[in-house]
Tab-separated table of C-alpha atoms in Angstrom:
chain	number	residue	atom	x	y	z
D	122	UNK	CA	-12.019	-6.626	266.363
D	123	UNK	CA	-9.289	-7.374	263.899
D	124	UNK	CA	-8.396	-11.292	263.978
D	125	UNK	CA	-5.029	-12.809	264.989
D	126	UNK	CA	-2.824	-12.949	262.528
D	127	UNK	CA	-5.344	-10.706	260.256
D	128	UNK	CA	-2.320	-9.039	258.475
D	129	UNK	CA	-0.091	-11.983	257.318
D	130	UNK	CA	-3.227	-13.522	255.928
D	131	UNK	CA	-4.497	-12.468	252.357
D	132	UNK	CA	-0.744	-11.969	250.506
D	133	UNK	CA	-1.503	-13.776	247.575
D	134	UNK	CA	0.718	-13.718	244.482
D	135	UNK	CA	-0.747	-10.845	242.995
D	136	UNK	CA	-0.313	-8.532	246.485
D	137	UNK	CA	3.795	-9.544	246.775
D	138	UNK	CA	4.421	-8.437	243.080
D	139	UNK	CA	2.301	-5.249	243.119
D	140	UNK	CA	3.873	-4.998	246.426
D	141	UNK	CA	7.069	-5.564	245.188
D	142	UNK	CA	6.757	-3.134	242.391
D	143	UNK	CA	5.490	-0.320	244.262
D	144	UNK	CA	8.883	-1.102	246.328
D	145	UNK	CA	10.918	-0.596	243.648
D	146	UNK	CA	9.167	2.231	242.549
D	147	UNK	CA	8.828	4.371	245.479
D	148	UNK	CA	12.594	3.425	246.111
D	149	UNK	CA	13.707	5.332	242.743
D	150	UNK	CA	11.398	8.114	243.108
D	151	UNK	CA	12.519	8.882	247.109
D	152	UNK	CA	16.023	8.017	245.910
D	153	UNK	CA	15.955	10.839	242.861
D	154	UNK	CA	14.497	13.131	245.489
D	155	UNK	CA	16.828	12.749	248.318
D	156	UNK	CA	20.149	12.176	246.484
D	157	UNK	CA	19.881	13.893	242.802
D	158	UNK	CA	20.830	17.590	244.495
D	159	UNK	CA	23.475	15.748	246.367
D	160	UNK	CA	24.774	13.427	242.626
D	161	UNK	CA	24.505	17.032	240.812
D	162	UNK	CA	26.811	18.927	243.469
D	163	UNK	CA	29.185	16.393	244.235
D	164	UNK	CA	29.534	14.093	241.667
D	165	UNK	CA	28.854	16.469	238.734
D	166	UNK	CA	29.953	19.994	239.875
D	167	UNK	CA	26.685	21.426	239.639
D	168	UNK	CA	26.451	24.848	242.074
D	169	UNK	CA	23.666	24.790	244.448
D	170	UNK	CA	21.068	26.327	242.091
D	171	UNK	CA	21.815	24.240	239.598
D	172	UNK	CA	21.693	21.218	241.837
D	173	UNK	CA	18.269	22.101	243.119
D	174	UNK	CA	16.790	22.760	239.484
D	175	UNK	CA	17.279	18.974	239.427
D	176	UNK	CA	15.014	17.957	242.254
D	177	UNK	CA	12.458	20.466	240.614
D	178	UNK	CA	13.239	18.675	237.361
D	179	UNK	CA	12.593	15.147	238.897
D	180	UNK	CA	9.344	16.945	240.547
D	181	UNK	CA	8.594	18.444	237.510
D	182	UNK	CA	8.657	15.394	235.097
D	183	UNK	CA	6.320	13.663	238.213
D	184	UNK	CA	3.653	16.536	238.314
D	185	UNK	CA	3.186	16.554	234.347
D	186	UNK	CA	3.293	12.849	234.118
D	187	UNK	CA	0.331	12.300	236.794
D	188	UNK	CA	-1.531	14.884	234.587
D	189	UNK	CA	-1.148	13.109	231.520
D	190	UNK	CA	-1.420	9.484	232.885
D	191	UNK	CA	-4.910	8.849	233.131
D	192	UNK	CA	-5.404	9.870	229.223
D	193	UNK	CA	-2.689	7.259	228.379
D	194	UNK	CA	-4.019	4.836	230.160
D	195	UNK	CA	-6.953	5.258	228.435
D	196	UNK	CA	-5.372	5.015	225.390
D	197	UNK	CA	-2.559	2.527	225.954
D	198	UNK	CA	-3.486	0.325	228.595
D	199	UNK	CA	-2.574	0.172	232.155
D	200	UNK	CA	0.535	-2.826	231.163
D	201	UNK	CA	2.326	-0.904	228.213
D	202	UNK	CA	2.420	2.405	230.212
D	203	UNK	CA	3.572	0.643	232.707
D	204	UNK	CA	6.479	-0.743	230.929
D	205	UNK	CA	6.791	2.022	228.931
D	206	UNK	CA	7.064	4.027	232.375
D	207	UNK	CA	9.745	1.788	234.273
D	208	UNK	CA	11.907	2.153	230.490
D	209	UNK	CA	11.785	5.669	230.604
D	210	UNK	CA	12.450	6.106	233.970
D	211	UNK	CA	15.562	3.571	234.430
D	212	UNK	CA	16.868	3.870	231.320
D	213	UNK	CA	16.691	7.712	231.270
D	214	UNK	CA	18.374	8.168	234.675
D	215	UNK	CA	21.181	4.987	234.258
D	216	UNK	CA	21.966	6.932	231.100
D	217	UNK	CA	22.455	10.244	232.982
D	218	UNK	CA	24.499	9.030	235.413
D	219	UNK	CA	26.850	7.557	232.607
D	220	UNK	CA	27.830	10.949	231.962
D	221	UNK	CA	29.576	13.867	233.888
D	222	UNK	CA	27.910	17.258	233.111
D	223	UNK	CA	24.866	18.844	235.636
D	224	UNK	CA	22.698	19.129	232.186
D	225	UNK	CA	22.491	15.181	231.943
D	226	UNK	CA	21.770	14.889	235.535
D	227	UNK	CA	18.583	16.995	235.231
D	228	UNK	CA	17.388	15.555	232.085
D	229	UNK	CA	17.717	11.929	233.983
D	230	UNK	CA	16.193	13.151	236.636
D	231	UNK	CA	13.085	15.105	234.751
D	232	UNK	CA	12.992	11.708	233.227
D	233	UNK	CA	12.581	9.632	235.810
D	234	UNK	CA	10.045	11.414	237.225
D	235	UNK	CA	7.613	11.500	234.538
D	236	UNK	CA	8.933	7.827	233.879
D	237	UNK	CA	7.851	7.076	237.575
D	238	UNK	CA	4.858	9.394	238.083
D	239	UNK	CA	2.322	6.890	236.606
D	240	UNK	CA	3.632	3.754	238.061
D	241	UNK	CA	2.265	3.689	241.937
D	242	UNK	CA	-1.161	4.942	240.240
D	243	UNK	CA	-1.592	1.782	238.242
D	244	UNK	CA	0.080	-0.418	240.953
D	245	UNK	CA	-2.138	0.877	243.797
D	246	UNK	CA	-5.105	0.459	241.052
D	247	UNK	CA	-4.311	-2.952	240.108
D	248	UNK	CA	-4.445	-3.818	243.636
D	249	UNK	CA	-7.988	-2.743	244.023
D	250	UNK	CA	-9.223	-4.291	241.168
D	251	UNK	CA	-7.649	-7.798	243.172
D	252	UNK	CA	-10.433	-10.661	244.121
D	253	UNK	CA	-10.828	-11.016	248.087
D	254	UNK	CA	-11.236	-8.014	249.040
D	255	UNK	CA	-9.719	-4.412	247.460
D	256	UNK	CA	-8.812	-2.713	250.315
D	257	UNK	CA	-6.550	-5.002	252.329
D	258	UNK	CA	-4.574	-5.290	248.976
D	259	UNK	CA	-4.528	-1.845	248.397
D	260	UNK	CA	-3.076	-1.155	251.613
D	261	UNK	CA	-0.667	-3.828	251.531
D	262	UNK	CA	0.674	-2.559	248.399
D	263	UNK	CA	0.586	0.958	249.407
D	264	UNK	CA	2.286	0.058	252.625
D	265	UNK	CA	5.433	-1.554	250.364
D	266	UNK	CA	5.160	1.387	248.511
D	267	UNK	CA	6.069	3.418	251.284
D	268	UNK	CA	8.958	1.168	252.940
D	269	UNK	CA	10.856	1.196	249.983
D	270	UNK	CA	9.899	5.080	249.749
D	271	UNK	CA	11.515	5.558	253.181
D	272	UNK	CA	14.484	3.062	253.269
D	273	UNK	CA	15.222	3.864	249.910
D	274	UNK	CA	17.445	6.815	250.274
D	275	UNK	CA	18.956	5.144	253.829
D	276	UNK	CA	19.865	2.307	251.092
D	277	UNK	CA	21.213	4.061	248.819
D	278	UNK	CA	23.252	6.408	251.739
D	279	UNK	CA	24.940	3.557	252.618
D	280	UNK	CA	25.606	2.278	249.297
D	281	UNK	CA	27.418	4.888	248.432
D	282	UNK	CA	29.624	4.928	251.618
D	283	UNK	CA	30.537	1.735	250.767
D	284	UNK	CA	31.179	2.507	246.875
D	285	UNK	CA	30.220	5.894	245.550
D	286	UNK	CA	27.060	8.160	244.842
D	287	UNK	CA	27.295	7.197	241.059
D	288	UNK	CA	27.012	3.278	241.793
D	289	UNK	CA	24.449	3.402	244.696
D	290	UNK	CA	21.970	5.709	241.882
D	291	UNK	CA	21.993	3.248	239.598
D	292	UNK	CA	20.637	0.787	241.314
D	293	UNK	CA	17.487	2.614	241.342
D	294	UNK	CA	17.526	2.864	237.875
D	295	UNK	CA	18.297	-0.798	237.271
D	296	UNK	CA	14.872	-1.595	239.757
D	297	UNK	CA	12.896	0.876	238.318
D	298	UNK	CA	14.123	-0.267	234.666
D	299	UNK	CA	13.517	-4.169	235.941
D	300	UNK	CA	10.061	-3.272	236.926
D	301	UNK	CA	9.039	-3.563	233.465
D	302	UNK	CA	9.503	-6.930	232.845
D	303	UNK	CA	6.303	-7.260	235.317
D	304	UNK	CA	4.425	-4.594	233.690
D	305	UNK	CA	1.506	-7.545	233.243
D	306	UNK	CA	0.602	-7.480	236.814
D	307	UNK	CA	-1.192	-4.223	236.788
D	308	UNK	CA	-3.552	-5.524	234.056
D	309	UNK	CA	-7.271	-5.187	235.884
């Protein structure tokens, strides 16, 4: 029987900022997904092919990313791919919404794909290697993961009601970018 309380207990430092990360993550990734079709259409004139290459771009970049990951972690370390990840990923899609042809948009998306396909991996791993207990940090991080994976592209919808589809993508990219800075927490 679970105790009272059982789930606010145990969210130490380490949990909030993986948590936190995976957040920001899983918010750029959903918000690529869900709004880089509409971005290409709308903002950048994109037909609807063209506009859908960009979500297979974005899925793409993800698929050959999480195949290559594990050897550069290997090789790199779990912190510099992680920074190096959250660089490529902001950086790559802020830059492509700074300009206004469909070719940019699927190159920022492709990037932030791979940029982001590593990221939850070494979050959700970090977690586990946590003291008190792996799995209750694990799924508290993977649980943050997936809030900002869902409200991300409600967030973002009303962003850009409020100021346009341009603005409301980049802050994705400016989380996703910021997420290096902690790039030390998913050190085992």
């Amino acid at each position: 029987m679970a105790t009272r309380g059982g789930w606010l207990r145990g969210w130490s430092g380490p949990v909030v900022v993986l948590g936190a990360l995976a957040f920001c993550v899983e918010l750029a990734q959903s918000s690529g997904s869900m709004w880089g079709a509409v971005h290409l259409r709308d903002n950048l004139g994109a037909d609807a092919s063209t506009a859908a290459a960009g979500v297979a771009a974005l899925m793409a970049g993800t698929t050959a990313g999480r195949l290559v990951g594990d050897p550069l972690r290997a090789r790199v370390g779990p912190a510099r791919l992680f920074r190096v990840g959250g660089l490529i990923a902001g950086i790559g899609f802020g830059a492509s919404l700074l300009f206004t042809v469909p070719a940019a948009g699927i190159v920022g998306l492709a990037l932030l794909g791979v940029g982001t396909s590593f990221l939850l991996p070494l979050t959700v791993s970090a977690a586990g290697s946590l003291e008190g207990g792996a799995a209750p940090a694990v799924a508290r991080v993977a649980t943050l993961g997936c809030l900002g994976s869902f409200t991300g592209p409600a967030l973002i919808g009303a962003l850009a009601g409020a100021v346009n589809l341009t603005v409301a993508l980049g802050v994705p990219a400016l989380l996703v970018a910021g997420t290096a800075a902690y790039a030390r927490a998913v050190r085992p």
